[in-house]
């Protein structure tokens, strides 16, 4: 099984940004942890970008069995990322480090949840 682990805007700032929401670990520590835990079961491809079009291109080009995506703030704004995921028909799980349902109202709107296999938040 091949999985694409996609992280969107500002997730390169993990370990520095709002530690009360996102913890102390950096993105590379998070990726190493995922790699250690799951690489015996799946081939993992990691990608992070702050640019919407780069995430869309990665989704369009993906030849994988599944996508795990933390689209960051694009979750709440991006019909384009939704359309990219719909166009590939690759099953995906939406992930958030924080529990977006305990935060501001605008974070409770997701353009991805209703087409995701599942959502993990918090
Ligand atoms: C986030 C939650 C989003 O609302 C926020 O914009 C992020 C990170 C999370 O992982 O909790 O950048 O996706």
CSV table of C-alpha atoms and ligand atoms in Angstrom, one decimal:
chain,number,residue,atom,x,y,z
A,1,UNK,CA,0.0,0.0,0.0
A,2,UNK,CA,1.2,3.5,-0.9
A,3,UNK,CA,0.0,6.5,1.0
A,4,UNK,CA,0.5,10.2,0.4
A,5,UNK,CA,0.8,12.2,3.7
A,6,UNK,CA,-0.1,15.8,2.7
A,7,UNK,CA,0.3,18.8,5.0
A,8,UNK,CA,-0.9,22.3,4.0
A,9,UNK,CA,-0.1,25.9,5.0
A,10,UNK,CA,1.7,26.7,8.2
A,11,UNK,CA,2.2,23.1,9.2
A,12,UNK,CA,5.9,23.7,8.4
A,13,UNK,CA,5.7,25.9,11.6
A,14,UNK,CA,4.9,23.0,13.9
A,15,UNK,CA,6.9,23.3,17.1
A,16,UNK,CA,7.0,27.1,16.8
A,17,UNK,CA,3.3,28.0,16.2
A,18,UNK,CA,0.6,28.1,18.9
A,19,UNK,CA,2.0,25.3,20.9
A,20,UNK,CA,-1.2,25.1,23.0
A,21,UNK,CA,-3.0,23.9,19.9
A,22,UNK,CA,-0.3,22.1,18.0
A,23,UNK,CA,2.2,20.8,20.6
A,24,UNK,CA,6.0,21.0,20.6
A,25,UNK,CA,7.0,18.7,17.8
A,26,UNK,CA,8.2,19.8,14.5
A,27,UNK,CA,6.9,18.7,11.1
A,28,UNK,CA,10.0,16.6,10.5
A,29,UNK,CA,9.7,14.9,13.9
A,30,UNK,CA,6.0,14.2,13.1
A,31,UNK,CA,7.0,12.7,9.8
A,32,UNK,CA,9.8,10.6,11.3
A,33,UNK,CA,7.3,9.3,13.9
A,34,UNK,CA,4.8,8.3,11.2
A,35,UNK,CA,7.5,6.7,9.2
A,36,UNK,CA,8.7,4.6,12.2
A,37,UNK,CA,5.2,3.5,13.1
A,38,UNK,CA,3.8,2.7,9.7
A,39,UNK,CA,6.6,2.1,7.2
A,40,UNK,CA,6.4,-1.7,7.7
A,41,UNK,CA,2.8,-1.6,6.6
A,42,UNK,CA,2.8,1.1,3.8
A,43,UNK,CA,5.1,3.0,1.6
A,44,UNK,CA,4.8,6.6,2.7
A,45,UNK,CA,5.3,9.8,0.6
A,46,UNK,CA,5.4,13.1,2.6
A,47,UNK,CA,4.7,16.5,1.2
A,48,UNK,CA,4.1,19.9,2.7
A,49,UNK,CA,3.3,23.2,1.0
A,50,UNK,CA,2.0,26.6,1.9
A,51,UNK,CA,0.8,27.0,-1.7
A,52,UNK,CA,-2.7,25.8,-2.7
A,53,UNK,CA,-1.6,25.1,-6.3
A,54,UNK,CA,1.3,22.9,-5.2
A,55,UNK,CA,-1.0,20.8,-3.0
A,56,UNK,CA,-3.5,20.5,-5.9
A,57,UNK,CA,-0.7,19.4,-8.3
A,58,UNK,CA,0.5,16.8,-5.8
A,59,UNK,CA,-3.0,15.4,-5.5
A,60,UNK,CA,-3.6,15.4,-9.2
A,61,UNK,CA,-0.2,13.5,-9.8
A,62,UNK,CA,-0.6,11.1,-6.9
A,63,UNK,CA,-0.4,7.4,-7.8
A,64,UNK,CA,-1.2,6.2,-4.4
A,65,UNK,CA,-3.9,4.0,-2.7
A,66,UNK,CA,-4.8,6.7,-0.2
A,67,UNK,CA,-4.2,10.2,1.0
A,68,UNK,CA,-4.0,11.5,4.6
A,69,UNK,CA,-4.4,15.3,4.4
A,70,UNK,CA,-4.1,18.0,6.9
A,71,UNK,CA,-5.0,20.9,4.6
A,72,UNK,CA,-4.6,23.4,7.5
A,73,UNK,CA,-6.7,26.6,6.9
A,74,UNK,CA,-7.4,25.5,3.3
A,75,UNK,CA,-9.8,22.9,4.9
A,76,UNK,CA,-12.1,25.8,5.6
A,77,UNK,CA,-11.7,27.7,2.4
A,78,UNK,CA,-10.6,25.6,-0.6
A,79,UNK,CA,-13.2,24.3,-3.1
A,80,UNK,CA,-10.2,23.8,-5.4
A,81,UNK,CA,-8.6,21.2,-3.0
A,82,UNK,CA,-12.0,19.6,-2.7
A,83,UNK,CA,-12.3,19.4,-6.5
A,84,UNK,CA,-8.8,18.0,-6.8
A,85,UNK,CA,-9.5,15.2,-4.3
A,86,UNK,CA,-12.8,14.5,-6.1
A,87,UNK,CA,-11.2,14.3,-9.5
A,88,UNK,CA,-8.6,11.7,-8.5
A,89,UNK,CA,-11.2,9.6,-6.6
A,90,UNK,CA,-8.3,8.5,-4.3
A,91,UNK,CA,-9.8,7.7,-0.8
A,92,UNK,CA,-8.6,10.2,1.8
A,93,UNK,CA,-8.8,10.9,5.5
A,94,UNK,CA,-8.9,14.5,6.8
A,95,UNK,CA,-6.7,15.1,9.8
A,96,UNK,CA,-6.3,18.0,12.2
A,97,UNK,CA,-3.9,18.1,15.1
A,98,UNK,CA,-6.2,20.3,17.2
A,99,UNK,CA,-9.8,19.6,17.8
A,100,UNK,CA,-11.3,22.1,15.4
A,101,UNK,CA,-14.8,21.6,17.0
A,102,UNK,CA,-13.6,23.2,20.2
A,103,UNK,CA,-12.2,26.2,18.4
A,104,UNK,CA,-13.6,29.2,16.5
A,105,UNK,CA,-16.8,28.7,14.4
A,106,UNK,CA,-15.0,29.3,11.1
A,107,UNK,CA,-12.9,26.2,11.8
A,108,UNK,CA,-16.0,24.0,12.0
A,109,UNK,CA,-16.7,24.5,8.3
A,110,UNK,CA,-14.8,22.0,6.2
A,111,UNK,CA,-14.9,21.6,2.4
A,112,UNK,CA,-13.5,18.1,2.7
A,113,UNK,CA,-15.3,16.3,5.5
A,114,UNK,CA,-18.4,15.1,3.6
A,115,UNK,CA,-16.2,13.5,0.8
A,116,UNK,CA,-13.6,12.1,3.2
A,117,UNK,CA,-13.4,8.4,4.3
A,118,UNK,CA,-13.1,9.8,7.8
A,119,UNK,CA,-12.0,12.8,9.9
A,120,UNK,CA,-9.6,12.8,12.8
A,121,UNK,CA,-9.5,16.0,14.8
A,122,UNK,CA,-7.6,16.5,18.1
B,1,LIG,C1,-5.4,22.6,11.6
B,1,LIG,C2,-6.6,23.4,12.0
B,1,LIG,C3,-6.9,24.5,11.1
B,1,LIG,O1,-8.0,25.2,11.4
B,1,LIG,C4,-5.7,25.4,11.0
B,1,LIG,O2,-5.9,26.5,10.1
B,1,LIG,C5,-4.4,24.7,10.8
B,1,LIG,C6,-4.1,23.5,11.5
B,1,LIG,C7,-5.0,21.5,12.7
B,1,LIG,O3,-4.1,20.7,12.4
B,1,LIG,O4,-5.5,21.5,13.8
B,1,LIG,O5,-3.5,25.3,10.2
B,1,LIG,O6,-5.6,21.9,10.4
